[in-house]
Coordinates of C-alpha atoms and ligand atoms in Angstrom, one line a residue:
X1 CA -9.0 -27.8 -10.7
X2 CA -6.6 -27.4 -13.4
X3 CA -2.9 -25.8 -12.7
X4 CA -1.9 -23.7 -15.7
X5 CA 1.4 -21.3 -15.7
X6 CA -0.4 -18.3 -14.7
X7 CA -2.1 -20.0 -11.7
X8 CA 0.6 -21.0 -10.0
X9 CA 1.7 -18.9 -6.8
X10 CA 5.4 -19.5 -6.9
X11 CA 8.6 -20.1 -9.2
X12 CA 8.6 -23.1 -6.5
X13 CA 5.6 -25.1 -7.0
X14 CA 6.3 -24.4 -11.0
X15 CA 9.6 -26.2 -10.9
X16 CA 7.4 -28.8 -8.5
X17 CA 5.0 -29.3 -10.9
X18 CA 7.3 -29.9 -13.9
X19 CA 8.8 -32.8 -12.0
X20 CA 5.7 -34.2 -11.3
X21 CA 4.7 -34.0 -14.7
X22 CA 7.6 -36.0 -15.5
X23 CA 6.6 -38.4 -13.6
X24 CA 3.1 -38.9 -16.4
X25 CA -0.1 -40.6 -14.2
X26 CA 0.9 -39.4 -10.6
X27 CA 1.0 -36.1 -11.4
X28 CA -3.1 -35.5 -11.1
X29 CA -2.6 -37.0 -7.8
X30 CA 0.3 -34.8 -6.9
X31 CA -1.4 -31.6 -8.5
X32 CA -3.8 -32.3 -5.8
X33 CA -1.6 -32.6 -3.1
X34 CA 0.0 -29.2 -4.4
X35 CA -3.2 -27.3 -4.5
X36 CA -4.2 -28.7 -0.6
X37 CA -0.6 -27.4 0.0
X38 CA -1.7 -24.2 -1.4
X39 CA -5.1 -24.0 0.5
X40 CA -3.6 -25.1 3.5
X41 CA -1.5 -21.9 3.9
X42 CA -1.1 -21.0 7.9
X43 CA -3.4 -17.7 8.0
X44 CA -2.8 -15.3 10.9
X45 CA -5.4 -15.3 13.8
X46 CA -8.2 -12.9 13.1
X47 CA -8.1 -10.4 15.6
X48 CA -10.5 -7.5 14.0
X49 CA -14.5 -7.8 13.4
X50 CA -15.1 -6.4 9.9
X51 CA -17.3 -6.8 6.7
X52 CA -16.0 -9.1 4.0
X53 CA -15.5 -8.0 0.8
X54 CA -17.7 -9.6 -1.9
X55 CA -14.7 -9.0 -4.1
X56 CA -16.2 -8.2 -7.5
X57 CA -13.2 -7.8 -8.9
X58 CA -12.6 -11.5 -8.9
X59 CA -9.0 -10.6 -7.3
X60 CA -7.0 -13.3 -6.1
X61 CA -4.9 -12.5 -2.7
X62 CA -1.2 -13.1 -2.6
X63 CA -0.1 -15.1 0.5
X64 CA 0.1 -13.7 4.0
X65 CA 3.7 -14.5 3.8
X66 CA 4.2 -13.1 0.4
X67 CA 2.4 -9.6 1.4
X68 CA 4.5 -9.4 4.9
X69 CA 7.8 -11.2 3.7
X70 CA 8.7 -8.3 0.9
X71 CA 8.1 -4.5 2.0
X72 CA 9.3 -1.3 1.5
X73 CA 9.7 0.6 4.5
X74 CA 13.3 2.5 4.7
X75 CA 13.1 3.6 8.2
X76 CA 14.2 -0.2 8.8
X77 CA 16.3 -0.6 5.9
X78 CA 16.4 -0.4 1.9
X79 CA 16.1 -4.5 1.8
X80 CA 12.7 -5.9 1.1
X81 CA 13.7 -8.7 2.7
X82 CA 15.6 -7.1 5.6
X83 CA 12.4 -5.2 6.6
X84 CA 10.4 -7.9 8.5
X85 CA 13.0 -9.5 10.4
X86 CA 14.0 -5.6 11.2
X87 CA 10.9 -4.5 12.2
X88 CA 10.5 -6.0 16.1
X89 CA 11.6 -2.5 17.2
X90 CA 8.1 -0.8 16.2
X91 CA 6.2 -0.7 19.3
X92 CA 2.8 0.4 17.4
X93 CA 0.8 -0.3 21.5
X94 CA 0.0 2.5 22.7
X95 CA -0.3 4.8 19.2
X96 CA -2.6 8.0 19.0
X97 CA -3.1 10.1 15.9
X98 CA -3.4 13.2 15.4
X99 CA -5.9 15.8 13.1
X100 CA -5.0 19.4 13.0
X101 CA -4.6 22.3 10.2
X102 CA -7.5 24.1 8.2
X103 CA -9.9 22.0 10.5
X104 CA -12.8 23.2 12.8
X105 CA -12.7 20.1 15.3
X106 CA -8.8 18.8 15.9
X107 CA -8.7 16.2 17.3
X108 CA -6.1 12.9 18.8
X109 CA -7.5 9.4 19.4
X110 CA -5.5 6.3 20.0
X111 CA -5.9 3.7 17.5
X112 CA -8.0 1.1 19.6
X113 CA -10.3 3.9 20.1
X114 CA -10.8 4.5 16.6
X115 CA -10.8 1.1 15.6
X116 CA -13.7 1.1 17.9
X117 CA -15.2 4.3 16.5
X118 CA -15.0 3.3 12.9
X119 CA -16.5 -0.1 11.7
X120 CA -13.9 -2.0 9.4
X121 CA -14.7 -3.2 6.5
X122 CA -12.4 -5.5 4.1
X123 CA -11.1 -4.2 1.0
X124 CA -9.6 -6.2 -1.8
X125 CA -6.7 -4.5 -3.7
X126 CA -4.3 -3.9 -5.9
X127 CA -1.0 -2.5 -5.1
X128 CA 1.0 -1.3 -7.6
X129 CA 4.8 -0.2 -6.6
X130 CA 6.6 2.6 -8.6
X131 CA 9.4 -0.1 -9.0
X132 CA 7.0 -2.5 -11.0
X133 CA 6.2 -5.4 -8.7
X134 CA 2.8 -5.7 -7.7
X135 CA 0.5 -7.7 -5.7
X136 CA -3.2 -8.4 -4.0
X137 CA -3.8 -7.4 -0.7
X138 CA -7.0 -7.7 1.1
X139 CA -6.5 -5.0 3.2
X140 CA -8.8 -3.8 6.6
X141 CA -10.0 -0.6 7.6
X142 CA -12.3 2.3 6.8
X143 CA -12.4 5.3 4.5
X144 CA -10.5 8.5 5.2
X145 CA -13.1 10.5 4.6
X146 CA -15.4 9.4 7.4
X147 CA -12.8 10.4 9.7
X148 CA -11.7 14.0 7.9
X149 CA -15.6 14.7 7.8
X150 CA -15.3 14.1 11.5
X151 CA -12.6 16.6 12.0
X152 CA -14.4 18.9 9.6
X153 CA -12.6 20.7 7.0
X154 CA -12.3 24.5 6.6
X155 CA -13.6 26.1 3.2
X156 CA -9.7 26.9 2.8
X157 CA -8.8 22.9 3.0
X158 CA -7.7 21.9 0.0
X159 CA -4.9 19.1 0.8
X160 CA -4.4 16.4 2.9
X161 CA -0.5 15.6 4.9
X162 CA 0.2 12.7 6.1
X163 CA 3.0 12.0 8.8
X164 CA 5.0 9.3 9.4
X165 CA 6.6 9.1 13.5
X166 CA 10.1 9.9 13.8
X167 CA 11.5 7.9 16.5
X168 CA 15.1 6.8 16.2
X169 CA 14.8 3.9 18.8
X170 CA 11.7 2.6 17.1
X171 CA 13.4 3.0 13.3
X172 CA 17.3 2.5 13.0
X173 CA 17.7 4.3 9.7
X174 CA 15.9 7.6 11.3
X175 CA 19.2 7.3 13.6
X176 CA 21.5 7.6 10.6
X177 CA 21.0 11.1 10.4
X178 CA 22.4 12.7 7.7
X179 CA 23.6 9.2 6.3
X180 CA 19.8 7.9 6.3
X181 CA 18.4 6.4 2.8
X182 CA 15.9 9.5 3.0
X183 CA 14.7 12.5 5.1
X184 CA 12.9 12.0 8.3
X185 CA 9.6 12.1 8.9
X186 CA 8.3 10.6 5.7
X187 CA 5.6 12.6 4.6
X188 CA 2.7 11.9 1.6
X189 CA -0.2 14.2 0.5
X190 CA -4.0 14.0 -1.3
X191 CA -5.7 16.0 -2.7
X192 CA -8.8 16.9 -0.4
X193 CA -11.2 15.0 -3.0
X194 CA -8.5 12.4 -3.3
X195 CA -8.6 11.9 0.3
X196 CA -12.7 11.6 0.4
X197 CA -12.4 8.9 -2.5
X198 CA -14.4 6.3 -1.4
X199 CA -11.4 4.3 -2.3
X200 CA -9.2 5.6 -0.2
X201 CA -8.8 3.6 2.9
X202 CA -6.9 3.9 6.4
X203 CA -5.9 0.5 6.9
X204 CA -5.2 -1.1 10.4
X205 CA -5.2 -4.9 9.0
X206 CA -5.4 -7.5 6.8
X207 CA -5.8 -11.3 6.2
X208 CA -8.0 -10.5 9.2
X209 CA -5.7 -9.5 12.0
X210 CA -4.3 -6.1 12.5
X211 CA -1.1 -4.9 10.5
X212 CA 2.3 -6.5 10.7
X213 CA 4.9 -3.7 11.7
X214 CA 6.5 -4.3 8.4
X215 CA 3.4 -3.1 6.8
X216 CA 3.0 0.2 8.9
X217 CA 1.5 -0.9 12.2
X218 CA -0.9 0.3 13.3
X219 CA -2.1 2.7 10.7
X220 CA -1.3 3.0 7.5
X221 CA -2.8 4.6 4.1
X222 CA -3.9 2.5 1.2
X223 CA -4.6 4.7 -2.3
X224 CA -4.6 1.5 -4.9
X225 CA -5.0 3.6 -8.2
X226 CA -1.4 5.1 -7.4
X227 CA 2.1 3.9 -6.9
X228 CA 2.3 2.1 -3.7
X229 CA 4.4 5.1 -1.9
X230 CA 1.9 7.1 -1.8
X231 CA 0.2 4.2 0.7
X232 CA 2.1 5.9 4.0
X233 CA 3.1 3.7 6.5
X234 CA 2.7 4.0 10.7
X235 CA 0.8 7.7 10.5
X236 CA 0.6 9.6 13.5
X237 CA -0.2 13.1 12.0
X238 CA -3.1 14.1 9.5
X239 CA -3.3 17.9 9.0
X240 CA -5.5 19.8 6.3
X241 CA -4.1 22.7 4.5
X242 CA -4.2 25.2 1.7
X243 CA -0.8 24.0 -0.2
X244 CA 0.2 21.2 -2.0
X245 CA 2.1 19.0 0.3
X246 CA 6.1 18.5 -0.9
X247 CA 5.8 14.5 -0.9
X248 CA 8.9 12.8 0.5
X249 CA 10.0 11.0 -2.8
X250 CA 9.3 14.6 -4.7
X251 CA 11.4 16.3 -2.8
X252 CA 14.3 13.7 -2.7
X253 CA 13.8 13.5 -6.7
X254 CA 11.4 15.8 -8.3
X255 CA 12.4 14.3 -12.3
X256 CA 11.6 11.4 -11.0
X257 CA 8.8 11.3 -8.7
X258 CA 5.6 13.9 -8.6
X259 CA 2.8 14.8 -6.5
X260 CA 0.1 12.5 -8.4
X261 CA 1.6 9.5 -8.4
X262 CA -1.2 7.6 -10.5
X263 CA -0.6 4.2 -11.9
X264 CA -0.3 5.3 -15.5
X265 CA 1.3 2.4 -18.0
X266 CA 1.8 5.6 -20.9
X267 CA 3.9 7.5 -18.4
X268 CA 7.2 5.9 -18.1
X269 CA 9.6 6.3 -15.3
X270 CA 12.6 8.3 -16.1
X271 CA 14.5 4.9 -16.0
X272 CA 12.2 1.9 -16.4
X273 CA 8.9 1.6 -18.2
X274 CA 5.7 1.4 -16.3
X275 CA 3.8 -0.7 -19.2
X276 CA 3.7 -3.7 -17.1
X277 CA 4.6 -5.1 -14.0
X278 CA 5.7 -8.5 -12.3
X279 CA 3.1 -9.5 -9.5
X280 CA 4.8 -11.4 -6.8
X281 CA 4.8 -15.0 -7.1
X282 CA 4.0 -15.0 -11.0
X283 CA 6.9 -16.0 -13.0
X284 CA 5.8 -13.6 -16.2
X285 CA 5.3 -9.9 -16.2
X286 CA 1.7 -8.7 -16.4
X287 CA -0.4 -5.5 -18.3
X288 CA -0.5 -2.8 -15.8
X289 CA -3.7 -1.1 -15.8
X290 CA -4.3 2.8 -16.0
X291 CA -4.9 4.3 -12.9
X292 CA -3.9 0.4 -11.7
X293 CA -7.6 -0.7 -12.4
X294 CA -9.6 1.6 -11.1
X295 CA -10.2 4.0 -13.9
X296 CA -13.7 4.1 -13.6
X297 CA -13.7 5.2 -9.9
X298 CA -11.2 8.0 -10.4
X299 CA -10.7 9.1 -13.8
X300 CA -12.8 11.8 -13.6
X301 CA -10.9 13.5 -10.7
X302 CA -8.6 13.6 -13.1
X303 CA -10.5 14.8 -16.3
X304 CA -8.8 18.1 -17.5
X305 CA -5.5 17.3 -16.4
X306 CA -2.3 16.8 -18.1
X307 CA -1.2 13.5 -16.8
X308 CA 3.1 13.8 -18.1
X309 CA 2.5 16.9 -17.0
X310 CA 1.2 16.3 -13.3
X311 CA 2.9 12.8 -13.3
Ligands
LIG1 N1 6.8 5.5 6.2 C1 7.0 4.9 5.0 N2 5.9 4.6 4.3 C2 6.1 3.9 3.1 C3 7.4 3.5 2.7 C4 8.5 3.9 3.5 O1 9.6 3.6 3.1 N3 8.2 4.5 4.7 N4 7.5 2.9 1.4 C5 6.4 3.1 0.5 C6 6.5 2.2 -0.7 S1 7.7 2.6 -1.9 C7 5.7 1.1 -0.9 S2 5.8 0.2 -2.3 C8 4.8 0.7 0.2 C9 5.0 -0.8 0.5 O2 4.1 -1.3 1.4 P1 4.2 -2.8 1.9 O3 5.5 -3.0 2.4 O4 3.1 -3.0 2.9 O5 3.9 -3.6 0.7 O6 4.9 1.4 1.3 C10 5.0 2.8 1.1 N5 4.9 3.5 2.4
LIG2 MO1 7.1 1.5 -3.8

């Protein structure tokens, strides 16, 4: 197996390998140490049963330690490194969710139960943050839609809300009040044929076991062709309804940040460019992808609209 630049999973082993290379002959030997290194990566212990993805894509994970070292999740703090070691005050055991609005059968089910209810399945993705950093996570869960068609929809459903739990002992920046780095509950929303995307996925895992609280333990959305803050972390509340949700990051800065949210490298952010992206671990900046890849799965949802428009 040959290591080129783009291979390599870290600045680290690139700085590794240049010494090695230095050192002419015992260098193949050492690339092969390096790459049982890499292999031999600790994995969490698989806790779910699910199908594995046959990963057509050809995507290559990042690390376990990579996708649960480096989060976004304010309601610890703004750090990306400060969220993890934060995040011990999530107690995600016992969690129920809730499904209510323009629905004929509401329901609440605690997550065990519907991780019972619901086989899991593995899905490979890309996540794309609005920031530019990316990375591949192969996520675990199931589709929304199975468990909106469960709750079944009203004619007059037209958008989905998604609600983050306010707690101020379980999140410290909730307790800031006024002074927080946002408003309180964090709050997303789909578009009802968003939402039955067969892409769209309630995760409850991944690498196997079920989510880290840094990630949103224990249930948490996944929509991989937009920005990753659309992906709403620890949901307890889904509710159907007739008007366009008003998205957290909309309303803290509608020039900034819109309803759609879709990957889109000809849409620059008011203050960065979105033509590419720096995928943890790589040292160079990649192409991003429209609608981060998965055109062909979601364009047409999309077909007639204006995307600077509905950005
Ligand atoms: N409740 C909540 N959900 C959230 C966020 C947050 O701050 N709070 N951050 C979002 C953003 S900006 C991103 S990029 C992803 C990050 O997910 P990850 O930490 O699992 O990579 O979570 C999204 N979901
Ligand atoms: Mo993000």
């Amino acid at each position: 197996m040959k290591l080129t630049e783009n291979d390599v999973t870290s600045e680290e082993v690139f700085h590794q390998r240049r010494r090695f290379l230095k050192l002419g002959a015992a260098s193949i030997v050492a690339n092969a140490a390096l790459m049982n290194l890499l292999a031999s990566e600790k994995l969490p212990t698989s806790n779910l049963t699910y199908a594995h993805d046959l990963n057509k894509n050809n995507l290559v994970p990042n690390s376990f330690e990579q996708i649960t070292s480096y989060n976004n999740f304010y309601e610890f703090t703004t750090s990306k490194e400060g969220v993890k070691p934060l995040s011990y005050t999530l107690n995600p055991k016992p969690w129920s969710l809730e499904i209510d609005g323009l629905v004929e059968n509401p329901f609440t089910i605690d997550v065990d139960d519907l991780i019972k209810k619901y086989t899991l399945e593995e899905r490979i993705y890309r996540f794309r943050c609005v920031e530019g950093w990316s990375m591949v996570v192969p996520w675990i869960g199931f589709e929304l839609g199975r468990l909106i068609r469960d709750a079944k929809p009203l004619m007059k459903a037209k958008y989905v809300r998604f609600e983050t739990l306010y707690d101020d002992e379980m999140f410290p920046d909730q307790a800031r009040g006024v002074f927080g780095a946002i408003e309180y509950p964090y709050v997303e929303g789909l578009r009802l044929d968003e939402a039955y995307n067969p892409l769209t996925l309630l995760s409850v895992g991944l690498y196997g076991k079920t989510l880290e609280n840094q990630n949103g333990a224990p249930i948490r959305l996944v929509v991989p062709w937009k920005y990753g803050f659309k992906s709403i972390k620890s949901i307890v509340k889904i509710t159907l309804t007739d008007k366009e949700p008003l998205n957290t990051w909309q309303k803290a800065n509608p020039r900034e940040y819109g309803f759609y949210a879709n990957v889109n490298p000809e849409v620059d952010h008011p203050r960065w460019t979105q033509k590419n992206e720096r995928l943890l671990g790589k040292l160079f900046k990649q192409k991003t992808l429209m609608f981060n890849g998965y055109e062909k799965e979601v364009a047409h949802m999309y077909a007639n609209m204006d995307l600077r428009k509905f950005f």
